[in-house]
PDB file of C-alpha atoms and ligand atoms in Angstrom:
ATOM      1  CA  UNK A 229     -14.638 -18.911  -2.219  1.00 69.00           C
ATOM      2  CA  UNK A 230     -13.090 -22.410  -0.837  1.00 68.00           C
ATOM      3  CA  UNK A 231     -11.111 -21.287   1.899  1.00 84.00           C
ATOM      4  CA  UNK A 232     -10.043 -18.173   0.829  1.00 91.00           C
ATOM      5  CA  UNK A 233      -8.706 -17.164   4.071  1.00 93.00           C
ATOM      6  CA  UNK A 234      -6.054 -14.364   4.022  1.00 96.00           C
ATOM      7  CA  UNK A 235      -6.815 -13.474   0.532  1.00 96.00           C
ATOM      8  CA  UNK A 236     -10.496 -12.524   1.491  1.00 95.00           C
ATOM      9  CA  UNK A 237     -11.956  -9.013   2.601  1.00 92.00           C
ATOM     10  CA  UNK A 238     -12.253  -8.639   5.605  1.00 87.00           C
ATOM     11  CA  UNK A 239     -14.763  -5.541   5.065  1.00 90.00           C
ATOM     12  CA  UNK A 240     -15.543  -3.516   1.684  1.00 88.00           C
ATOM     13  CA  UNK A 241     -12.741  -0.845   2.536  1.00 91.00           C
ATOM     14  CA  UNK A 242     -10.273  -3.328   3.290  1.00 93.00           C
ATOM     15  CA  UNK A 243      -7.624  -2.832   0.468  1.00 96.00           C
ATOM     16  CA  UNK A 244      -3.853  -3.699   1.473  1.00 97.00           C
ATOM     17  CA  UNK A 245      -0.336  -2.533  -0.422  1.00 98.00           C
ATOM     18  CA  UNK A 246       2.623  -3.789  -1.322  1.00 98.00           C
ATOM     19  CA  UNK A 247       5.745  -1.941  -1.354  1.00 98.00           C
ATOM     20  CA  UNK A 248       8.532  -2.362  -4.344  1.00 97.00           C
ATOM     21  CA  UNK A 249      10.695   0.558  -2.955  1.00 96.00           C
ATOM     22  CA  UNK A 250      10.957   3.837  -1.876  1.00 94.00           C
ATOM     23  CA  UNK A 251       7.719   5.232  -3.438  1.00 93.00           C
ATOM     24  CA  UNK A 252       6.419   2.489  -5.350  1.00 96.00           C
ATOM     25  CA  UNK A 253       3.489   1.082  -4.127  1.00 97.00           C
ATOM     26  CA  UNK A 254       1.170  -1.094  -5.389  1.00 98.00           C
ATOM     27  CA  UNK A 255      -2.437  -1.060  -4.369  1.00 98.00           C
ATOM     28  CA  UNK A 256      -2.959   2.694  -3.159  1.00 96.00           C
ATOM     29  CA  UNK A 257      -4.656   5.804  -4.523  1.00 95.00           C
ATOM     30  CA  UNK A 258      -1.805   5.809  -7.647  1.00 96.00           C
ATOM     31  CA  UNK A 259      -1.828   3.652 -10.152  1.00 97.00           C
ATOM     32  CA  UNK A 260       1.190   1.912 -10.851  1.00 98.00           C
ATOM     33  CA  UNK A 261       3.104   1.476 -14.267  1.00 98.00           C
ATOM     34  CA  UNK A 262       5.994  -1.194 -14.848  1.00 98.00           C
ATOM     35  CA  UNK A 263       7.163  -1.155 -18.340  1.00 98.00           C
ATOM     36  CA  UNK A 264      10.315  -2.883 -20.243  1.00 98.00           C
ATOM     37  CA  UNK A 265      11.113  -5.888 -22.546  1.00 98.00           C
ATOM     38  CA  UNK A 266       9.879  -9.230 -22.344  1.00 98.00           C
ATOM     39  CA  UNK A 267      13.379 -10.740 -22.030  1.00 98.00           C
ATOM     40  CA  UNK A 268      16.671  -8.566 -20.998  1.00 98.00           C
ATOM     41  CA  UNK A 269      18.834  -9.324 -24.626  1.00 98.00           C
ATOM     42  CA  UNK A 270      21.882  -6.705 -23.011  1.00 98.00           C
ATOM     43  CA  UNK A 271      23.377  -4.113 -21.490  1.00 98.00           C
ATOM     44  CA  UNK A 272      23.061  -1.833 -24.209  1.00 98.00           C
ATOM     45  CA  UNK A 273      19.486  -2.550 -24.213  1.00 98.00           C
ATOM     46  CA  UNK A 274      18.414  -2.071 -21.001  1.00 98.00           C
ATOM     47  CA  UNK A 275      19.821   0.841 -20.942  1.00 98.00           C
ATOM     48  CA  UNK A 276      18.101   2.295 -23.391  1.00 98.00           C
ATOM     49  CA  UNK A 277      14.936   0.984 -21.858  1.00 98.00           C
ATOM     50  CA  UNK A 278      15.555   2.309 -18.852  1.00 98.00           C
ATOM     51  CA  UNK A 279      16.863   6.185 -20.104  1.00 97.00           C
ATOM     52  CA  UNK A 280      13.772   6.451 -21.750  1.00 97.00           C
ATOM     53  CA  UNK A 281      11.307   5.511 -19.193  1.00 97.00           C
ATOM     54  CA  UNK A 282      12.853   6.979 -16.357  1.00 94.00           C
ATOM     55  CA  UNK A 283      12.059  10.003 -18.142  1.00 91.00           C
ATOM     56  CA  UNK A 284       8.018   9.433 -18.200  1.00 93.00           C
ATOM     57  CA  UNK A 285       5.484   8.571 -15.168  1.00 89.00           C
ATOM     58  CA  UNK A 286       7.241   4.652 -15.041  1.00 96.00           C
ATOM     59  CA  UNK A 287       7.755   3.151 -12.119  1.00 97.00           C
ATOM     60  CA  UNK A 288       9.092  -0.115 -12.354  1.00 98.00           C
ATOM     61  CA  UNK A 289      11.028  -1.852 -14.668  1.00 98.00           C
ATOM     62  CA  UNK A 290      10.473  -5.267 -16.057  1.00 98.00           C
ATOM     63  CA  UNK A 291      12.450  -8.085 -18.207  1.00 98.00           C
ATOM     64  CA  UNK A 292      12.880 -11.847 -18.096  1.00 98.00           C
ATOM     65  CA  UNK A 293      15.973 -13.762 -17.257  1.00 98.00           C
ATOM     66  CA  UNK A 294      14.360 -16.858 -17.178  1.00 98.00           C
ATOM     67  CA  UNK A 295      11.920 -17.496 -19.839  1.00 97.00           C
ATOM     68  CA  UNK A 296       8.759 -20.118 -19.713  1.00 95.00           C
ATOM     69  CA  UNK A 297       9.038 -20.507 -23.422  1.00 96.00           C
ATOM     70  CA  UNK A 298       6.767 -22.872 -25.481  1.00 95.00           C
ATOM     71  CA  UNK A 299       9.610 -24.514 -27.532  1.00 96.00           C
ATOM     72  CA  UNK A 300      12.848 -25.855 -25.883  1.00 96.00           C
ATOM     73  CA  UNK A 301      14.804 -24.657 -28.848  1.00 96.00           C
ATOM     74  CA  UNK A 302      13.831 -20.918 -28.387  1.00 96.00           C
ATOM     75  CA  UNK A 303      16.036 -18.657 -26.335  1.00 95.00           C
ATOM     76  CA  UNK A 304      15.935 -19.349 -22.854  1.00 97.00           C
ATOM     77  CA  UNK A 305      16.942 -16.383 -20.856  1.00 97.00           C
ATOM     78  CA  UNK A 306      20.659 -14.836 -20.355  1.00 97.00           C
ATOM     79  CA  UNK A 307      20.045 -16.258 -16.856  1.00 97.00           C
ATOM     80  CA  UNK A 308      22.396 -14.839 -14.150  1.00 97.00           C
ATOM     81  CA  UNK A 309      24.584 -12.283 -17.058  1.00 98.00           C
ATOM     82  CA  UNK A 310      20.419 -10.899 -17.267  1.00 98.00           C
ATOM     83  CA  UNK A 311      20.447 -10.357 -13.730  1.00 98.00           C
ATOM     84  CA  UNK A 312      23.728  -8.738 -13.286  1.00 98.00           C
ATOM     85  CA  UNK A 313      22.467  -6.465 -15.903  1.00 98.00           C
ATOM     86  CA  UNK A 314      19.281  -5.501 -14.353  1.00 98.00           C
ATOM     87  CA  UNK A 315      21.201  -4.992 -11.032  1.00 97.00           C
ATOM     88  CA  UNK A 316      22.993  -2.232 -12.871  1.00 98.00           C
ATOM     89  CA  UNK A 317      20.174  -0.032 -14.277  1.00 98.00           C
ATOM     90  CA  UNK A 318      18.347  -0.666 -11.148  1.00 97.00           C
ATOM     91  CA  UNK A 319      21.332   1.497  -9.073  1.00 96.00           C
ATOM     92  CA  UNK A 320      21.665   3.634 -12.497  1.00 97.00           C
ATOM     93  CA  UNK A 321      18.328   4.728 -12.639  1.00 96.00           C
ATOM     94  CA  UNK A 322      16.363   3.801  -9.308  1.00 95.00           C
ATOM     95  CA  UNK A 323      13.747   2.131 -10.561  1.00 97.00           C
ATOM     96  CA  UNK A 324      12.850  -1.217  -9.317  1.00 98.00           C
ATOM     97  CA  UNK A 325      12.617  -4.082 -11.351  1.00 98.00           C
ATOM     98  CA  UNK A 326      10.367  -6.966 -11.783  1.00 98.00           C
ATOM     99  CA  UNK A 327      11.718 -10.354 -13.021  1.00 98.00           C
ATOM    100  CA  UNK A 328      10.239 -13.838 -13.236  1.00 98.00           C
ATOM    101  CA  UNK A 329      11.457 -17.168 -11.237  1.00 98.00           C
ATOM    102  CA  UNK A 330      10.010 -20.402 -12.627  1.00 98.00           C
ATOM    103  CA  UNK A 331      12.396 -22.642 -10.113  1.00 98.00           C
ATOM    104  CA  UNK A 332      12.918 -22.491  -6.604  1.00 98.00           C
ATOM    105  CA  UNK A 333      16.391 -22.933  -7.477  1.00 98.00           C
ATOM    106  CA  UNK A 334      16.026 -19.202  -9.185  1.00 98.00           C
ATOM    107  CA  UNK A 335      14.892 -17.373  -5.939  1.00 98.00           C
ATOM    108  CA  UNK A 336      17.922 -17.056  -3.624  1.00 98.00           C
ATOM    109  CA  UNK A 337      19.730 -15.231  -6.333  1.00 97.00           C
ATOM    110  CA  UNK A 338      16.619 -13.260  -7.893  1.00 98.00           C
ATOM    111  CA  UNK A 339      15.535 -12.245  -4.773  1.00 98.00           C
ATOM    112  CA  UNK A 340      19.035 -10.467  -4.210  1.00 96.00           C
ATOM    113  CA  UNK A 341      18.727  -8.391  -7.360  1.00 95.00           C
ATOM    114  CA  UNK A 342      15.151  -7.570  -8.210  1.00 98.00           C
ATOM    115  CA  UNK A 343      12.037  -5.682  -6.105  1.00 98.00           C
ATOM    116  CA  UNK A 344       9.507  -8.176  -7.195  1.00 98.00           C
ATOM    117  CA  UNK A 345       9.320 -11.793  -8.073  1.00 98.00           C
ATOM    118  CA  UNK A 346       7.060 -12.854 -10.932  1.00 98.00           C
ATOM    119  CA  UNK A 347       5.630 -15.889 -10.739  1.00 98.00           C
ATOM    120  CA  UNK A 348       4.587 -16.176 -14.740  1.00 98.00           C
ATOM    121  CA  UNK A 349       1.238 -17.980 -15.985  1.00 98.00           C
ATOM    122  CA  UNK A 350       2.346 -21.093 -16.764  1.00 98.00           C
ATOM    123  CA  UNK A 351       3.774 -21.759 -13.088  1.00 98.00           C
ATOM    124  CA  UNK A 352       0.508 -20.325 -11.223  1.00 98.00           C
ATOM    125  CA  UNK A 353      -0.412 -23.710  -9.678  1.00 98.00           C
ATOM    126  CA  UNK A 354       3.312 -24.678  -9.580  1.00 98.00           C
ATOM    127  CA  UNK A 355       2.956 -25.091  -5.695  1.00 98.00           C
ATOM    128  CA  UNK A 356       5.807 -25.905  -4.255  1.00 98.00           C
ATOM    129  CA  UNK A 357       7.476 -22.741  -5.939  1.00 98.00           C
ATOM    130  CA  UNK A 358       4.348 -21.023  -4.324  1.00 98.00           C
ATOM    131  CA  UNK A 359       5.402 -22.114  -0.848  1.00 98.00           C
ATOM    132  CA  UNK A 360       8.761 -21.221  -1.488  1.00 98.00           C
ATOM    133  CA  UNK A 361       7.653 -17.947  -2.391  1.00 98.00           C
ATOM    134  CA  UNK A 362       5.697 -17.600   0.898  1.00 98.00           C
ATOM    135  CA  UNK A 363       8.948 -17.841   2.699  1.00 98.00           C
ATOM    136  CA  UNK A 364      10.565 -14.823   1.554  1.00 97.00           C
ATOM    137  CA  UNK A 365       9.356 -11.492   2.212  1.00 91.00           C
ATOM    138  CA  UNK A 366       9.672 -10.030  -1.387  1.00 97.00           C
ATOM    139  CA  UNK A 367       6.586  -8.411  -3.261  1.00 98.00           C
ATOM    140  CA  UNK A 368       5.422 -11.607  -5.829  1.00 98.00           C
ATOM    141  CA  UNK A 369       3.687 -10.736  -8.769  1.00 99.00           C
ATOM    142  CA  UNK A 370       1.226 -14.036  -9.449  1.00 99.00           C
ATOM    143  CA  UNK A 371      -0.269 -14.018 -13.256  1.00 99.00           C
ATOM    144  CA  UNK A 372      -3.306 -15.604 -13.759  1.00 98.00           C
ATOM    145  CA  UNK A 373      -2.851 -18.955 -15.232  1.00 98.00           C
ATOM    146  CA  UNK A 374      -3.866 -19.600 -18.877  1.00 97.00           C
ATOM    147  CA  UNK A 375      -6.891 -21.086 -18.217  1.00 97.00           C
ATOM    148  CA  UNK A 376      -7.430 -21.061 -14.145  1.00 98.00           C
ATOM    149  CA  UNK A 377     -10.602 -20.075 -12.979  1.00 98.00           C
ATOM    150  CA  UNK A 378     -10.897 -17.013 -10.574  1.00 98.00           C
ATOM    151  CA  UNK A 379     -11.020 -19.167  -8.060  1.00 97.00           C
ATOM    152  CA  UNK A 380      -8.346 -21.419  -9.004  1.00 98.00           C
ATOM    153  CA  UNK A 381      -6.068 -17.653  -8.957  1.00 98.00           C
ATOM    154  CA  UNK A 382      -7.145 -16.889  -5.797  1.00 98.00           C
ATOM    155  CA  UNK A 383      -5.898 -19.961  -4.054  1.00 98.00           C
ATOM    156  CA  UNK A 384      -3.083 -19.515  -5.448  1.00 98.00           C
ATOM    157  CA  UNK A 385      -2.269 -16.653  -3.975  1.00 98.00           C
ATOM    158  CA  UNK A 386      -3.843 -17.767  -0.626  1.00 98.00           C
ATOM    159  CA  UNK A 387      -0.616 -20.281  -0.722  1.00 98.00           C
ATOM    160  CA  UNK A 388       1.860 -17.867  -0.964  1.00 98.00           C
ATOM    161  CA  UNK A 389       0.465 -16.053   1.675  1.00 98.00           C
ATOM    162  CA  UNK A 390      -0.486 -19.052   4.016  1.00 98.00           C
ATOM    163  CA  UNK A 391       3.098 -19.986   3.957  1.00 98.00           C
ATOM    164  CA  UNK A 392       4.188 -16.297   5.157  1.00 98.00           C
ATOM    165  CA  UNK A 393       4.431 -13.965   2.906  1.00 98.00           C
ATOM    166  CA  UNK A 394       1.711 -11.211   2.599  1.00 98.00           C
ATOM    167  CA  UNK A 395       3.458  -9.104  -0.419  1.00 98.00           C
ATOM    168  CA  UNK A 396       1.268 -10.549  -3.362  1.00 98.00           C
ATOM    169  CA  UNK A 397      -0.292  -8.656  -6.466  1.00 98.00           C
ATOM    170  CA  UNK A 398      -2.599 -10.407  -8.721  1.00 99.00           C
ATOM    171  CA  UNK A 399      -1.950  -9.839 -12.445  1.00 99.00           C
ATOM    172  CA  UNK A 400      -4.634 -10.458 -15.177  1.00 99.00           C
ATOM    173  CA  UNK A 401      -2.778 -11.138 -18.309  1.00 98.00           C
ATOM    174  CA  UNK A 402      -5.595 -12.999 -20.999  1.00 98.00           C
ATOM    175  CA  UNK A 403      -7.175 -15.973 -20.449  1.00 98.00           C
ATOM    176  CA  UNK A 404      -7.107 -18.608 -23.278  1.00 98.00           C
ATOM    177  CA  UNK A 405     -10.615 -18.725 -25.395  1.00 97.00           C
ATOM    178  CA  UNK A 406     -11.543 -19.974 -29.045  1.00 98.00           C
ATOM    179  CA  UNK A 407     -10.832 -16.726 -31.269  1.00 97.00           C
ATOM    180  CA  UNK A 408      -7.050 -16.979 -32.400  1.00 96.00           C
ATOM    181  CA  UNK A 409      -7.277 -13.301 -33.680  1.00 98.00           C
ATOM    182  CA  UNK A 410      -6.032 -12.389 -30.273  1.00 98.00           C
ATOM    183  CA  UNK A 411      -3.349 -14.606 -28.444  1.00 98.00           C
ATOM    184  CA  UNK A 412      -5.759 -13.950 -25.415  1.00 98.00           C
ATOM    185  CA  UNK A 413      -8.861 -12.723 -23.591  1.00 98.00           C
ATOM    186  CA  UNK A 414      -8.452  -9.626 -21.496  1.00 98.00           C
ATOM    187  CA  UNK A 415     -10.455 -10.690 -18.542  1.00 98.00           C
ATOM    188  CA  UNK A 416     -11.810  -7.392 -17.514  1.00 98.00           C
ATOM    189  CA  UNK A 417     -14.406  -8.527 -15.344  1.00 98.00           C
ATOM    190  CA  UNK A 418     -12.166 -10.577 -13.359  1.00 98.00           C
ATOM    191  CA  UNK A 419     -10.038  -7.391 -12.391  1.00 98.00           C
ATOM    192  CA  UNK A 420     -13.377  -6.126 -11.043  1.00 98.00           C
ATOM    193  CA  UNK A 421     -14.332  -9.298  -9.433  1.00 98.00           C
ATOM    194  CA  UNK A 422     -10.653 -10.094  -7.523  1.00 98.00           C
ATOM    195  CA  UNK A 423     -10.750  -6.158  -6.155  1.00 97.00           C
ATOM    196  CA  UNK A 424     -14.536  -7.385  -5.085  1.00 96.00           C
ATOM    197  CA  UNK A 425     -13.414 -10.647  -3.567  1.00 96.00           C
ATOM    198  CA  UNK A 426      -9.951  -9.680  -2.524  1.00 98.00           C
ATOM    199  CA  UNK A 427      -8.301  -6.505  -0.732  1.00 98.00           C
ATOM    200  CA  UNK A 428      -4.982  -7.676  -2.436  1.00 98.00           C
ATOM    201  CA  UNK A 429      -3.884  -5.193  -5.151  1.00 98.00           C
ATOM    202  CA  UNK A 430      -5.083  -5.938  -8.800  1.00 98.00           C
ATOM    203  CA  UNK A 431      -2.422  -5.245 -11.972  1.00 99.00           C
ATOM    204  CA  UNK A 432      -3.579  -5.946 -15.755  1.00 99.00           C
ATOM    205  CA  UNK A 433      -0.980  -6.875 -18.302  1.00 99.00           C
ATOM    206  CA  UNK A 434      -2.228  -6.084 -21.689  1.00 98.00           C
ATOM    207  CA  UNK A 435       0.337  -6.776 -23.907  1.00 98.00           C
ATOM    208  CA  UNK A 436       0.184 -10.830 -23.281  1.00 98.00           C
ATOM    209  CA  UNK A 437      -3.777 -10.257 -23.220  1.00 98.00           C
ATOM    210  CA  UNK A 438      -3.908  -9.195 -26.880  1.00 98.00           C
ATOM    211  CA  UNK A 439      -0.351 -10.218 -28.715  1.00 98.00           C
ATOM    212  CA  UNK A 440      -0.587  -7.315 -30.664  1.00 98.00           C
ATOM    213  CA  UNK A 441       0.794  -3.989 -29.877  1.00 98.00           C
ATOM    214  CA  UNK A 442      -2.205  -1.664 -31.707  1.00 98.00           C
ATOM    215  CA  UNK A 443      -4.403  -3.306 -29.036  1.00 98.00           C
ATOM    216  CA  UNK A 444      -2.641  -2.258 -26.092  1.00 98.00           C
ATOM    217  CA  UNK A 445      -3.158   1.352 -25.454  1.00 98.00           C
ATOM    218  CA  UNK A 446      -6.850   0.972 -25.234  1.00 98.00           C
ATOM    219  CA  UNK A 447      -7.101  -1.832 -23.250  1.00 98.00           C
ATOM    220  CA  UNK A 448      -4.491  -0.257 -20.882  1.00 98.00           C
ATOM    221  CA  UNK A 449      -6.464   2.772 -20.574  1.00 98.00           C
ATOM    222  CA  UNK A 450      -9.908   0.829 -19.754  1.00 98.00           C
ATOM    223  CA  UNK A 451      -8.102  -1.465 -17.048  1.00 98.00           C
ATOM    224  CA  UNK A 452      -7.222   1.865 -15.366  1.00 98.00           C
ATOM    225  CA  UNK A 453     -11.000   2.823 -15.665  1.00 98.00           C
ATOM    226  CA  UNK A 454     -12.642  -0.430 -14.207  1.00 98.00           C
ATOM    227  CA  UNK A 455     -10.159  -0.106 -11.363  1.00 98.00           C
ATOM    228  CA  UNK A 456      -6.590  -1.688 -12.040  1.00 98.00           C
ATOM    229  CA  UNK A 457      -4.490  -0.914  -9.653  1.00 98.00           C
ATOM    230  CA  UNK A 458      -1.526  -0.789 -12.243  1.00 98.00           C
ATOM    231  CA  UNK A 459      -0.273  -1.747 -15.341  1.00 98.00           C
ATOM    232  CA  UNK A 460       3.155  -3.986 -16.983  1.00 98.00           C
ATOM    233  CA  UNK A 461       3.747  -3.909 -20.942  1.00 98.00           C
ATOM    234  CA  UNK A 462       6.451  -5.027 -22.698  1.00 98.00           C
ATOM    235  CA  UNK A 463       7.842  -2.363 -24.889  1.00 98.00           C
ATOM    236  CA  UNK A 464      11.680  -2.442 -26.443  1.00 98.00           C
ATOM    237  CA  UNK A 465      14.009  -0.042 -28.134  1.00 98.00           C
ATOM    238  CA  UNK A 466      13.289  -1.845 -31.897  1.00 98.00           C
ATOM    239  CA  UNK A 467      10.141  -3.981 -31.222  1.00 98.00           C
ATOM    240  CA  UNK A 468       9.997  -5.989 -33.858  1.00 98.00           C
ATOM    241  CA  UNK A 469      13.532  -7.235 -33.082  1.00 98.00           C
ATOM    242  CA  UNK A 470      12.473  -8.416 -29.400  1.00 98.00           C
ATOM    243  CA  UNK A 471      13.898 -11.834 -29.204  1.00 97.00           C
ATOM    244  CA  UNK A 472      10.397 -12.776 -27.539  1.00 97.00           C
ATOM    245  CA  UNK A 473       6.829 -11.594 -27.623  1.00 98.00           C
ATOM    246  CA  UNK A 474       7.716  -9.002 -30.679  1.00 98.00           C
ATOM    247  CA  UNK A 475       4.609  -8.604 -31.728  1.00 98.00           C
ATOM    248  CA  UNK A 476       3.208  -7.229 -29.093  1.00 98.00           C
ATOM    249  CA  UNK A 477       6.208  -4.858 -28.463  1.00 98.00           C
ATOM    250  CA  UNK A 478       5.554  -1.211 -27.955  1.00 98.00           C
ATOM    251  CA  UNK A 479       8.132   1.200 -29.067  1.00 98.00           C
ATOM    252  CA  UNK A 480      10.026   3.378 -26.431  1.00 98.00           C
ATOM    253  CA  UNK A 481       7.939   6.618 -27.756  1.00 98.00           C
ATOM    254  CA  UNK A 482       4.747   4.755 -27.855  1.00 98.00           C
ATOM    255  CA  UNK A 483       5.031   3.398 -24.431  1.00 98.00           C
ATOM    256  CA  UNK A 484       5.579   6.887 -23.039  1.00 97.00           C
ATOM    257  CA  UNK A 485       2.844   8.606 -25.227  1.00 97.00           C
ATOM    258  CA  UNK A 486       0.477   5.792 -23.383  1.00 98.00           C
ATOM    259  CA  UNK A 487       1.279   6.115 -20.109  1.00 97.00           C
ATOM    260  CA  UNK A 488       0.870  10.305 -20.674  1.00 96.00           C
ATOM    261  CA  UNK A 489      -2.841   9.403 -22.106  1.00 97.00           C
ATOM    262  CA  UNK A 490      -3.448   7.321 -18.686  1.00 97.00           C
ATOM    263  CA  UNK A 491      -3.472  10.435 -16.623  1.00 96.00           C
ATOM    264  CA  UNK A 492      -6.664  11.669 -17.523  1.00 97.00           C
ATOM    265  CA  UNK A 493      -8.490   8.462 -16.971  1.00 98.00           C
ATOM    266  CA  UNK A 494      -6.627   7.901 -13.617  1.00 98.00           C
ATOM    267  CA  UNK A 495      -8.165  11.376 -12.990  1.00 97.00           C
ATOM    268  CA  UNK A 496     -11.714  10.408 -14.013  1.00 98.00           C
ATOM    269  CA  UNK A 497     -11.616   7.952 -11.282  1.00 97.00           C
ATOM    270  CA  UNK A 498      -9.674  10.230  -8.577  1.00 97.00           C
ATOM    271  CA  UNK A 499      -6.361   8.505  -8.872  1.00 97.00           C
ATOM    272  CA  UNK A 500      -2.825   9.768 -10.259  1.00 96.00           C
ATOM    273  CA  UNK A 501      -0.240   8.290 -11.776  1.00 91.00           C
ATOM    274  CA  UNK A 502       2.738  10.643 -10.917  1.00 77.00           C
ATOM    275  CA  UNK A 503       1.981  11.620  -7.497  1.00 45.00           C
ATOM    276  CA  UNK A 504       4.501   9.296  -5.812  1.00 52.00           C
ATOM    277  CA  UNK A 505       7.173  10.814  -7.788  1.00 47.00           C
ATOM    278  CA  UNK A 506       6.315  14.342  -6.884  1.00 47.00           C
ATOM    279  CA  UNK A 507       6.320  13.555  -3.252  1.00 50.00           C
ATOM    280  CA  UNK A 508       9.738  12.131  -3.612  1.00 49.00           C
ATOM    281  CA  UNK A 509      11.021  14.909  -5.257  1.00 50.00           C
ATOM    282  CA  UNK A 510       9.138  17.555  -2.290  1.00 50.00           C
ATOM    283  CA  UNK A 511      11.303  15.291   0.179  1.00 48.00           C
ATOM    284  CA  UNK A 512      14.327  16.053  -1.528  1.00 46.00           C
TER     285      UNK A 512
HETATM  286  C1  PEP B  89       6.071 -12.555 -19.444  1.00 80.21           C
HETATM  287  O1  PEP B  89       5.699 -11.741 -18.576  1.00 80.21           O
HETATM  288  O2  PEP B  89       6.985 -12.324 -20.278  1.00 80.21           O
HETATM  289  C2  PEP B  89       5.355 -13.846 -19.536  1.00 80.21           C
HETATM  290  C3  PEP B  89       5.946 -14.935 -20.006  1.00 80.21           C
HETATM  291  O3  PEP B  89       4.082 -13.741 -19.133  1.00 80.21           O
HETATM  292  P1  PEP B  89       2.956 -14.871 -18.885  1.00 80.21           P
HETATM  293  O4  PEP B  89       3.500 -15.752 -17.822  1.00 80.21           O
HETATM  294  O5  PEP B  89       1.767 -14.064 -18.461  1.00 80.21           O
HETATM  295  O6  PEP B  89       2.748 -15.568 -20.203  1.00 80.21           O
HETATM  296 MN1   MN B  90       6.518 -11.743 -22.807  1.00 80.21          MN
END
């Protein structure tokens, strides 16, 4: 891999973690789930987001305040109101959250609200955002772009880290391909082939893989067999009034009913997806 430096095993059992809070982390024996909207709409909403998947084996929460969308006339984010808002239910309900930055501009006052930094697809080779991103020390979660190669994902991540900053998780989220039926490929392979090449931590995003929300729940449970190291799907209290990505909502109840039917196949593989929350709860 062209100079794939810091990014690159240094043996087979090399594997490293990244840390969103007080235990949630990404990349050791428990698989990780981060659920929640594709954008943050309001209060109300989060909220309900949040109530219901504090409740179920959810570890992160997720929701856009800053939107890459395709058309300059679609909503664009609440912006800073969005972040206040995910401030809130972070201290409500301890969980962390995970929100995008497509600006450098956006980092100062993202990185003072959320646990993780998304850097979304269409800003993967975006690299002077990259090398601002290496300066911080939050976790960055780097999607695969729409059409990069492996390779091109991997360097990618090789500048966020050459410029400082060794808190990166890979995402596979679709690649783009002929067949409209889907709005993407899952790249399953790839998951396989980055925790081959890499000892960074691997998460699959299914729900911008597929666009469609019956197609989720199995591909979720077969990234968790061929080795994900977590999971983030957008789900919202009435999917199909998500302002963005409704089709491939998942209702509240079905996004807890999921994550339930992930426990066996984290089992199959000897990995858990609740364990972090029991030992939190044996410390208290
Ligand atoms: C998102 O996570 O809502 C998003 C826009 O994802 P991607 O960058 O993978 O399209
Ligand atoms: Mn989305």
């Amino acid at each position: 891999m062209l100079e794939a430096k810091l990014v690159s095993k240094a043996d087979s059992n090399h594997r490293s973690t990244v840390r969103l809070a007080e235990g949630v982390v990404i990349g050791g024996n428990d698989v990780v789930v981060i659920g929640g909207p594709c954008t943050v709409e309001s209060e109300e909403q989060m909220e309900q987001v949040a109530g219901k998947l504090s409740s179920a084996s959810i570890h992160a929460l997720r929701g856009g305040v800053y939107k890459p969308r395709t058309s300059p006339y679609s909503f664009q984010g609440m912006g800073l109101d969005g972040l206040k808002i995910l401030a809130a239910v972070r201290d409500r309900y301890r969980l962390p959250i995970v929100t995008e930055v497509m600006a450098i501009a956006q980092i100062e006052p993202v990185a003072a609200h959320a646990d993780m930094l998304q850097v979304g697809s269409r800003n993967m080779q975006n690299f002077e955002l990259l090398k601002a991103l290496g300066m911080v020390k939050k976790p960055v979660l780097l999607k695969r772009g729409l059409s990069a190669t492996i390779e091109e994902f991997v360097m990618a991540a090789e500048y966020i880290m050459a410029h400082g900053n060794p808190n990166v998780v890979l995402c596979e989220r679709g690649i783009r391909s002929f067949d409209p039926y889907t709005r993407n490929v899952l790249d399953l392979g790839a998951v396989v082939a980055l925790r081959q090449i890499t000892h960074l931590p691997v998460i699959v995003d299914p729900s911008h893989a597929t666009g469609k929300r019956e197609l989720i729940p199995d591909l979720a449970r077969a990234a968790i067999a061929c080795g994900a190291d977590g999971l983030i799907i957008e789900c919202h209290p009435i999917p199909e009034q998500s302002v963005s990505d409704a089709r491939q909502a998942l209702s509240l109840e079905d996004m807890v009913e999921l994550v339930q039917s992930l426990e066996p196949v984290a089992a199959a593989i000897g990995r858990r997806l609740d364990k972090q929350v029991e030992e939190l709860a044996a410390v208290a």
